[in-house]
mmCIF file of C-alpha atoms in Angstrom:
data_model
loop_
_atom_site.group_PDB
_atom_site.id
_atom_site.type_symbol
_atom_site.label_atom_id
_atom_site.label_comp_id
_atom_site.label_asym_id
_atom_site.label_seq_id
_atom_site.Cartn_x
_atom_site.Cartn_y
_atom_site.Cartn_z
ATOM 1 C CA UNK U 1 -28.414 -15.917 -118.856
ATOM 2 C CA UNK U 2 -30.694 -17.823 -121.508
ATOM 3 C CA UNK U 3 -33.113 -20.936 -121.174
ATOM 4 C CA UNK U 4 -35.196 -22.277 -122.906
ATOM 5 C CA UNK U 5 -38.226 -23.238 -121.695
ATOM 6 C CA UNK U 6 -40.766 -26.264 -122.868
ATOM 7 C CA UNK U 7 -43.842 -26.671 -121.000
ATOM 8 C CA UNK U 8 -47.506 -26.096 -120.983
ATOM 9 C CA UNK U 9 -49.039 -22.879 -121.012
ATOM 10 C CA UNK U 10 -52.443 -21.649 -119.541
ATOM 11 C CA UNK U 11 -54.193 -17.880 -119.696
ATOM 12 C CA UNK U 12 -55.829 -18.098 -116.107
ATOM 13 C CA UNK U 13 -53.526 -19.093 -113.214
ATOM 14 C CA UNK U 14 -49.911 -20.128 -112.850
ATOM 15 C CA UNK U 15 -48.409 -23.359 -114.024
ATOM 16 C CA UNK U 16 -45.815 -24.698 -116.760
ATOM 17 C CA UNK U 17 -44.436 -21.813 -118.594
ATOM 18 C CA UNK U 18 -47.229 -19.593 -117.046
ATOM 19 C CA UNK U 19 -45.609 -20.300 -113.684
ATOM 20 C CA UNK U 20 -41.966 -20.289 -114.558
ATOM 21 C CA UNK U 21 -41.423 -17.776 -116.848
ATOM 22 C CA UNK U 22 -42.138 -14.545 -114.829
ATOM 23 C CA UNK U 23 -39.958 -15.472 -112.184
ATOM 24 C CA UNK U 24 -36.849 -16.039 -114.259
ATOM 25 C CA UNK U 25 -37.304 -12.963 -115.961
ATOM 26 C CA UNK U 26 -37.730 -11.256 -112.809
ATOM 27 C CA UNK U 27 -34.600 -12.611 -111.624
ATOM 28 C CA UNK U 28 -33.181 -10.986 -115.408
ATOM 29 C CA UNK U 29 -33.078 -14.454 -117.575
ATOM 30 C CA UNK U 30 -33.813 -13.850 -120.689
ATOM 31 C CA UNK U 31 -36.348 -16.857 -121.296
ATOM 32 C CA UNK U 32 -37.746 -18.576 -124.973
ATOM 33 C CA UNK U 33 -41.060 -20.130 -123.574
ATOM 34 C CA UNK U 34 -42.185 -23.218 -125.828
ATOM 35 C CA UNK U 35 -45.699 -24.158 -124.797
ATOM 36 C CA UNK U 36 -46.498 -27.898 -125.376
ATOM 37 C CA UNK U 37 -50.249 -27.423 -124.832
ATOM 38 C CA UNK U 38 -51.865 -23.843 -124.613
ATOM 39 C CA UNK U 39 -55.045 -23.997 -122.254
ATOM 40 C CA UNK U 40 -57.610 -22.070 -120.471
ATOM 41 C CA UNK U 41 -56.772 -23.118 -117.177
ATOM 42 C CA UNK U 42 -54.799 -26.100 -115.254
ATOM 43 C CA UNK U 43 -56.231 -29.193 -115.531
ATOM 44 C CA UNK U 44 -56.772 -29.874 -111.569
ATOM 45 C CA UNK U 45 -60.400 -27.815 -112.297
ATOM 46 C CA UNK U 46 -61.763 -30.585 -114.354
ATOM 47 C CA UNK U 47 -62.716 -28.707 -116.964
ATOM 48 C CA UNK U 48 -60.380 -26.787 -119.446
ATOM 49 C CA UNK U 49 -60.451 -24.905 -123.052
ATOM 50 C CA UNK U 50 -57.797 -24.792 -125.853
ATOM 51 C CA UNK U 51 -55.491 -26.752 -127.815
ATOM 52 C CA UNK U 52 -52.741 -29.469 -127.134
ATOM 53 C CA UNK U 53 -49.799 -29.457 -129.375
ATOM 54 C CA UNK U 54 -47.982 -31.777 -131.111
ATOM 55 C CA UNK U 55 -44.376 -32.762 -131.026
ATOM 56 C CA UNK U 56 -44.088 -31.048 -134.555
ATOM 57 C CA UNK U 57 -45.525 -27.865 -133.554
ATOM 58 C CA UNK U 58 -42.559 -27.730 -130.686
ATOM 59 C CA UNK U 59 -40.467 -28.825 -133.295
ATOM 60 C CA UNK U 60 -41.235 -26.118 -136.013
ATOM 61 C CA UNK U 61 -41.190 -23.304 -132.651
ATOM 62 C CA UNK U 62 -37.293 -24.849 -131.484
ATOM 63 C CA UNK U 63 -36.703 -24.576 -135.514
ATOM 64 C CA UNK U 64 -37.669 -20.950 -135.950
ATOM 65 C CA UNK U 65 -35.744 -19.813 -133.197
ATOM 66 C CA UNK U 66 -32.271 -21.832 -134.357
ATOM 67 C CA UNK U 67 -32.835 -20.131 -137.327
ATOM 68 C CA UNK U 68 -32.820 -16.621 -135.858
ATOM 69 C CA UNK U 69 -29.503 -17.402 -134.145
ATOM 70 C CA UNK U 70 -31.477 -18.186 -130.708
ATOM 71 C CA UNK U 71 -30.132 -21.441 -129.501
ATOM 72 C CA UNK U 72 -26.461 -20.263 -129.309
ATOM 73 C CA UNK U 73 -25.473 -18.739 -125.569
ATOM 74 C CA UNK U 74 -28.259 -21.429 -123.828
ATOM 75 C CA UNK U 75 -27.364 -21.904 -120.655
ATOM 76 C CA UNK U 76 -30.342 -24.526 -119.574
ATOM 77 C CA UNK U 77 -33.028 -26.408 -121.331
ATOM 78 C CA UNK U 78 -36.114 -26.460 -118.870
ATOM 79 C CA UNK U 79 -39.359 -29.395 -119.417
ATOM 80 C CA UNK U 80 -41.805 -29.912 -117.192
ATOM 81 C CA UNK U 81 -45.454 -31.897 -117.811
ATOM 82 C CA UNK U 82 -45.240 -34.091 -121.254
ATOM 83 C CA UNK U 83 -48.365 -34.593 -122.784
ATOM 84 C CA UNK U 84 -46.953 -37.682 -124.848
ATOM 85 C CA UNK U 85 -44.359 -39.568 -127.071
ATOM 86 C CA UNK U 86 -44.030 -37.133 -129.484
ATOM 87 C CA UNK U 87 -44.051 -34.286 -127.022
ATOM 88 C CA UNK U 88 -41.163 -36.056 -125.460
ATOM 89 C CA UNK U 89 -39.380 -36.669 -128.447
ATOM 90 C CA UNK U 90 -39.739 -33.039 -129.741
ATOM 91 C CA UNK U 91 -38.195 -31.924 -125.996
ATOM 92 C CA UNK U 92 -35.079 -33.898 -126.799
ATOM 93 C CA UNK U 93 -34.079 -33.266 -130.068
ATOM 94 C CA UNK U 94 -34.563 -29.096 -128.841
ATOM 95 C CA UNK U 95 -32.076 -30.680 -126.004
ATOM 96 C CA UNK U 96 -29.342 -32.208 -128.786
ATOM 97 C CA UNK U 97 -30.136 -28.910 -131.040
ATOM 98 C CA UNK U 98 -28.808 -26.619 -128.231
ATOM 99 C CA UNK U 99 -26.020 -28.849 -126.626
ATOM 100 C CA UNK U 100 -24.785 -28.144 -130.515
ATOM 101 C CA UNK U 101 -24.734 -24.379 -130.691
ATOM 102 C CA UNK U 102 -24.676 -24.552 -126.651
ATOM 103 C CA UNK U 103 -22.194 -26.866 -125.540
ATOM 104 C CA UNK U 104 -22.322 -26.195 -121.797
ATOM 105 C CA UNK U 105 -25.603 -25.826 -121.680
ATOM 106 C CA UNK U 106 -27.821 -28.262 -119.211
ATOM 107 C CA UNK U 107 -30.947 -29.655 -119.540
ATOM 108 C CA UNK U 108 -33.354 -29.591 -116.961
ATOM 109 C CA UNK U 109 -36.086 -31.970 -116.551
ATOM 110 C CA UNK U 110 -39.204 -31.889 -114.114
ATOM 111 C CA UNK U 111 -40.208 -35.232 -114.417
ATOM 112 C CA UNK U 112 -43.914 -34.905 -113.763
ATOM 113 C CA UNK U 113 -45.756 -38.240 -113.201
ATOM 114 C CA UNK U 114 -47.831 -37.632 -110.086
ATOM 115 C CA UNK U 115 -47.830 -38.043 -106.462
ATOM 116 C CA UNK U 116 -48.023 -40.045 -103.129
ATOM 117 C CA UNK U 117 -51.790 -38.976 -102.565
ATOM 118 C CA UNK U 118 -52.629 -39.733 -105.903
ATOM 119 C CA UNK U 119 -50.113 -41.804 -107.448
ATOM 120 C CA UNK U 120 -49.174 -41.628 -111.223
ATOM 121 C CA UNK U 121 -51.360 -39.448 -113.370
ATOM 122 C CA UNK U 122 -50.005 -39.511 -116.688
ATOM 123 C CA UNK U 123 -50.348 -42.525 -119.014
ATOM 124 C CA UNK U 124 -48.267 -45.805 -119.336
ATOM 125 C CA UNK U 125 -46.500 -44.666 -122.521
ATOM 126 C CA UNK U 126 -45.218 -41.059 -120.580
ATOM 127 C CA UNK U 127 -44.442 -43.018 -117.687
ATOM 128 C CA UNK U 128 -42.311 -45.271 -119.995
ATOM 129 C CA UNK U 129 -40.595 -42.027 -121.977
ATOM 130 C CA UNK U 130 -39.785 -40.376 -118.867
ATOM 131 C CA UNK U 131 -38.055 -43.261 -117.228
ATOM 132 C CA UNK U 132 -36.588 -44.563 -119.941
ATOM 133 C CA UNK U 133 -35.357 -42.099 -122.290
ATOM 134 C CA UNK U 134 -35.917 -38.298 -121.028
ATOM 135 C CA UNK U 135 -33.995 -39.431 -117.442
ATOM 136 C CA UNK U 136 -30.670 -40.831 -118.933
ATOM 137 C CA UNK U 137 -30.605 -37.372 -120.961
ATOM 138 C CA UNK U 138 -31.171 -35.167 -118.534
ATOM 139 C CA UNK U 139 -28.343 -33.471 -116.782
ATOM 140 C CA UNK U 140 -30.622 -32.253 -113.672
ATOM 141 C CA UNK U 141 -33.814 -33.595 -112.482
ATOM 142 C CA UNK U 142 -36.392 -32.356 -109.846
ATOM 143 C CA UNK U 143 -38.340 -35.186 -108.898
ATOM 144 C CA UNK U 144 -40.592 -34.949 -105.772
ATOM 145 C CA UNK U 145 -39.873 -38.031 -103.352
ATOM 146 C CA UNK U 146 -42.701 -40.126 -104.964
ATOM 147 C CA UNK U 147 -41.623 -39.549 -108.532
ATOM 148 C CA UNK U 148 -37.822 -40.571 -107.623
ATOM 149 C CA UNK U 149 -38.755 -43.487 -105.993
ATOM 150 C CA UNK U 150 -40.683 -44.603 -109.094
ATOM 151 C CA UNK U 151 -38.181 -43.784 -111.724
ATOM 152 C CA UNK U 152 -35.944 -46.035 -109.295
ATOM 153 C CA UNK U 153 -38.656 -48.756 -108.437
ATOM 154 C CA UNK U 154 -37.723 -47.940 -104.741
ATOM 155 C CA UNK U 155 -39.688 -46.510 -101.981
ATOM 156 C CA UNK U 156 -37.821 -44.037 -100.319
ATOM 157 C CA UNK U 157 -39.017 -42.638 -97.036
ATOM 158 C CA UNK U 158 -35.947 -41.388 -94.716
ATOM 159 C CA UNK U 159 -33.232 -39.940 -95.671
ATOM 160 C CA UNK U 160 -30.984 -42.765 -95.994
ATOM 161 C CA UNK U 161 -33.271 -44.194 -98.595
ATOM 162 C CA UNK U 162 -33.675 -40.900 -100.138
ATOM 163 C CA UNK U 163 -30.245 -40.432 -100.508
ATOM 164 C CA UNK U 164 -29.850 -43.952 -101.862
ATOM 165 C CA UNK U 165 -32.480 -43.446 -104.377
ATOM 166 C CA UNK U 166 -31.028 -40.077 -105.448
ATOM 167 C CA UNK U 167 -27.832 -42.319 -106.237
ATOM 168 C CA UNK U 168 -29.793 -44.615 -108.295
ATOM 169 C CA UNK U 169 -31.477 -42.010 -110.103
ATOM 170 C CA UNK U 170 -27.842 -39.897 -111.245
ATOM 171 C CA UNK U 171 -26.501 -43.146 -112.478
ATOM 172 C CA UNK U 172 -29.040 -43.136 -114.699
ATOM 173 C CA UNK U 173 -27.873 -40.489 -116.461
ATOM 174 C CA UNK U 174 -28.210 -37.207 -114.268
ATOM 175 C CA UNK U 175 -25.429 -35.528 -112.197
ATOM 176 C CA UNK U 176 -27.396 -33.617 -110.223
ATOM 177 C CA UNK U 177 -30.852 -34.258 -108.890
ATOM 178 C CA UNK U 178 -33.396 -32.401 -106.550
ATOM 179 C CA UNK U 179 -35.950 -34.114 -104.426
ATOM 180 C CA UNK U 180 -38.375 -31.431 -104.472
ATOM 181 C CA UNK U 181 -40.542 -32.412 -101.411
ATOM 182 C CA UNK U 182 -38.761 -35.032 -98.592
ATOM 183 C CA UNK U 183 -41.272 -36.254 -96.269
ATOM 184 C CA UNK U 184 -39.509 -38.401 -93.591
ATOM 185 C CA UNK U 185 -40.689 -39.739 -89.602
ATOM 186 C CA UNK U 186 -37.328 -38.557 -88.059
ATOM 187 C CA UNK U 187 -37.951 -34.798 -89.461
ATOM 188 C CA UNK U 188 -39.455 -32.599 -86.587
ATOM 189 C CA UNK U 189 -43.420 -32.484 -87.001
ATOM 190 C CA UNK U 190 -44.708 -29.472 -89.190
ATOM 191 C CA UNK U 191 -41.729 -29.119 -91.764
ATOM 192 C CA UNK U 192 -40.844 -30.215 -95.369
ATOM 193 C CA UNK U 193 -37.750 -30.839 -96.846
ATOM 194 C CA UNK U 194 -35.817 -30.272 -99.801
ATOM 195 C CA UNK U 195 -32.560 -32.517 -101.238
ATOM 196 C CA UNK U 196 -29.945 -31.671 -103.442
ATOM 197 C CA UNK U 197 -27.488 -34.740 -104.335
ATOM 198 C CA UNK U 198 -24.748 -33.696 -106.962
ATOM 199 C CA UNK U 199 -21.519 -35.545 -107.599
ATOM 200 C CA UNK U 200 -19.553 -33.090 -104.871
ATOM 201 C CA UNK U 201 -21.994 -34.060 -102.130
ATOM 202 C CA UNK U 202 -25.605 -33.470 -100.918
ATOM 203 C CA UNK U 203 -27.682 -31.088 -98.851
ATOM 204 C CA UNK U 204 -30.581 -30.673 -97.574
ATOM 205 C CA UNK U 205 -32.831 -27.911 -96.448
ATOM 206 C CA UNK U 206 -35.953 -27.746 -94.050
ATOM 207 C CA UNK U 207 -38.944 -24.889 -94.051
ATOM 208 C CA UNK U 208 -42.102 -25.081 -92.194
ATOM 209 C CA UNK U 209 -44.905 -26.711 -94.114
ATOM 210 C CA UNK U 210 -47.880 -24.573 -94.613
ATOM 211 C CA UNK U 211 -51.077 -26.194 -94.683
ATOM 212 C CA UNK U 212 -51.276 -25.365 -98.964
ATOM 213 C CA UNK U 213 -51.284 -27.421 -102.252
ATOM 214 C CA UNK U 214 -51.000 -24.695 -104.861
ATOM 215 C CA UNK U 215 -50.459 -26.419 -108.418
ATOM 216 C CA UNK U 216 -47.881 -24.660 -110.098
ATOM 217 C CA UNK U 217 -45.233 -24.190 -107.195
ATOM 218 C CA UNK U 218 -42.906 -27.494 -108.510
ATOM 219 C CA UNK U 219 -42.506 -25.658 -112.030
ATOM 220 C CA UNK U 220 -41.342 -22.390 -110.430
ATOM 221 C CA UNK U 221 -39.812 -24.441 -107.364
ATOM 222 C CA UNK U 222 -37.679 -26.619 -110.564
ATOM 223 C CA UNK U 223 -36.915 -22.740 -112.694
ATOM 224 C CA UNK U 224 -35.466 -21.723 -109.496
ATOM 225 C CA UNK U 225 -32.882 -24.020 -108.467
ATOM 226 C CA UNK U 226 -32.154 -24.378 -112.400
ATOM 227 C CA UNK U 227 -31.213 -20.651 -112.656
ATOM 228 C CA UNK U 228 -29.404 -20.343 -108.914
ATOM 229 C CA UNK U 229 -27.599 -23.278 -109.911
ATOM 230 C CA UNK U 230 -26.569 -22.840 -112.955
ATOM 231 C CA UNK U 231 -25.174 -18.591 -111.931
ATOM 232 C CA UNK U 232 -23.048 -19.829 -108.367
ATOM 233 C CA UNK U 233 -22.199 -23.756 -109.571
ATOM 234 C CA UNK U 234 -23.083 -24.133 -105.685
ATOM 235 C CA UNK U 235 -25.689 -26.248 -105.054
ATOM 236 C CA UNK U 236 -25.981 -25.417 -101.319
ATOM 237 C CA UNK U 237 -26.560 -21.943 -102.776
ATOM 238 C CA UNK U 238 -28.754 -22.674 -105.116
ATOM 239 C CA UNK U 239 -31.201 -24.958 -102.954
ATOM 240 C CA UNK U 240 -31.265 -22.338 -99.894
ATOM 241 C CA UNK U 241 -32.298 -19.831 -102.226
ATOM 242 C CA UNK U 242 -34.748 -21.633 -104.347
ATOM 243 C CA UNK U 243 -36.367 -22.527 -100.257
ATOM 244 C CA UNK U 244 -36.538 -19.216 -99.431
ATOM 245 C CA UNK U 245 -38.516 -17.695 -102.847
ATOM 246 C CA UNK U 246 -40.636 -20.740 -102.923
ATOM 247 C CA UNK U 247 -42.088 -20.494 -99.253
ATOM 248 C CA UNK U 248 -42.186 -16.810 -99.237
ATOM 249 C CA UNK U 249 -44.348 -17.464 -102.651
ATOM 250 C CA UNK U 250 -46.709 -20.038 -100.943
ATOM 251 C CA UNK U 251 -46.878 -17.781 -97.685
ATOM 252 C CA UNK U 252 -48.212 -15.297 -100.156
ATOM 253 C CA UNK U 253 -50.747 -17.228 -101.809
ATOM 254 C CA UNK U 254 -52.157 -18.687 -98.228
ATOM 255 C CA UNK U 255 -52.392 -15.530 -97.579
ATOM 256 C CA UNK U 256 -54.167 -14.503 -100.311
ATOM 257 C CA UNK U 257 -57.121 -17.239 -99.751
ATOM 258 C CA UNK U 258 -57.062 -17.852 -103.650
ATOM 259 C CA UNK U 259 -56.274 -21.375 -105.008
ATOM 260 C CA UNK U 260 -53.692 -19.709 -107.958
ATOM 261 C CA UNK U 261 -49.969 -19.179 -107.047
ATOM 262 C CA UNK U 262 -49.825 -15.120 -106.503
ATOM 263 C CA UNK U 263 -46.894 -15.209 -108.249
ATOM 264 C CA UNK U 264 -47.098 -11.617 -109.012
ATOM 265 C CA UNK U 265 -47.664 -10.485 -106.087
ATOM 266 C CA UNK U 266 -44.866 -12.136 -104.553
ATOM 267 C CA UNK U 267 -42.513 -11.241 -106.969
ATOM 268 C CA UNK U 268 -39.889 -9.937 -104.399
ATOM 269 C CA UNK U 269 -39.509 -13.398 -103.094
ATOM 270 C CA UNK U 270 -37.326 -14.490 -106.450
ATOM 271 C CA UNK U 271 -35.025 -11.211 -105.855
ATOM 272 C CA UNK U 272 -34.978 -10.827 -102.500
ATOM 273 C CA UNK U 273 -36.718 -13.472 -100.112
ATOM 274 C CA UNK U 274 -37.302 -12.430 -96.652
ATOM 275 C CA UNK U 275 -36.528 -15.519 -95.552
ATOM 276 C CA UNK U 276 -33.128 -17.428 -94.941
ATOM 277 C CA UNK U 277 -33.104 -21.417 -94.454
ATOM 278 C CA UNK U 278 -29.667 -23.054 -94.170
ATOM 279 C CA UNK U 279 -28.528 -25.946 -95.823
ATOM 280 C CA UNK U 280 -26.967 -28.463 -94.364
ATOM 281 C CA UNK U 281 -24.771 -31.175 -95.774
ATOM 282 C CA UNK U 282 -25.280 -34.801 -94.930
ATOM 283 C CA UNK U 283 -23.215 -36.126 -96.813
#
């Protein structure tokens, strides 16, 4: 299995490609990591070192690696945090570049725009290119519940309106999305929930919630389900797994009492997770 991978990169801690990237390989993908921007450290510390890249940069990267043969055999196209319009730009045409030597191949798209604590944290102009033009090409998307209900203009909060919104979203273009984090009153008290609506039906999985906000866990949560998905076609599959590695991971890093993802040392979670969550369908 291939994917190719644009995100952001950073040398101390674990998000973007520096989050997703070990686990796929781990789980034997053989991954091309694009970085869009290629920094000290996240940018949740305030403070941060190293360059942002342009569109053309990813460009001339995605161009030297169609010339060495790279973009045929693709199974996914992965994105995650873009840092503008030409960022965004640069992510599609790598998208239409491999659907041509790749023509199964998916493309994946975290569409990062914030969250219900803190509400959108990119600018205008990303929120526009997301919504707009990097949704409708996407063939999977793994928004948490705040993101989908702004790329709908909806404010989903059970599961009836998540469901709904999920609808909304896949008819703009996606077959498949995953609501990465489903926070709803009829859910028993101390859990989190995942959602997987494709065209065959949709599922949904529940896991304690640890008391942990580790930056970096929706990249590898969205490389997950990708890969799972994309090897069994079975999106019950797919989500139950991706649950399992991702709590295990977190479980790890509370553990750990340090504010980075231990994705290393948790590495046997993407293998073989110690954990087993079920998946029910509900609809």
């Amino acid at each position: 299995m291939r994917i190719l991978s644009i995100q952001s990169a950073v040398a101390y801690g674990h998000v973007g490609n520096s989050a997703a990237v070990f686990p796929l390989q781990r789980l034997g993908v053989e991954v091309m990591p694009v970085h869009t921007v290629l920094f000290s450290n996240h940018t949740g510390y305030g403070a941060w070192r190293g360059p942002m890249l342009t569109g053309d940069d990813v460009r001339e990267v995605v161009t030297g690696i169609e010339e060495r043969g790279g973009l045929a055999g693709v199974d996914a196209v992965l994105s995650g945090y873009q840092g503008g319009d030409s960022i965004g730009d640069a992510i599609l045409d790598a998208v239409a570049r491999v659907k041509r030597h790749s023509p199964d191949a998916i493309y994946a798209c975290d569409p990062v725009l914030g969250n219900a604590l803190s509400g959108c944290h990119v600018a205008p102009e990303v929120q526009n290119l997301i919504r707009d033009r990097v949704v409708p090409q996407a063939d999977l998307i793994t928004p948490n519940q705040f993101e989908l209900g702004f790329l709908t203009g909806t404010s989903p909060d059970t599961l009836e309106s998540t469901l709904a919104s999920a609808d909304l979203a896949r008819a703009q273009g996606p077959s498949t999305v995953l609501v990465t984090s489903v926070a709803r009153p009829e859910a028993p008290e101390g859990t989190i929930e995942m959602l997987a609506v494709t065209p065959e039906g949709a599922w949904l999985t529940q896991t304690p919630r640890l008391p942990i906000k580790a930056n970096g866990s929706g990249d590898v949560t969205a490389a997950l389900f990708t890969t799972h998905l994309r090897r069994t076609g079975d999106p019950a599959t797919a989500l139950t797994h991706t649950a399992a590695s991702v709590y295990e991971l977190l479980e790890h890093t509370l553990a750990s009492g340090e504010r980075e993802l231990q994705l290393i040392a948790a590495q046997e979670a993407y293998v073989a997770p110690q954990y087993s969550f079920t998946a029910e369908r509900v609809r």
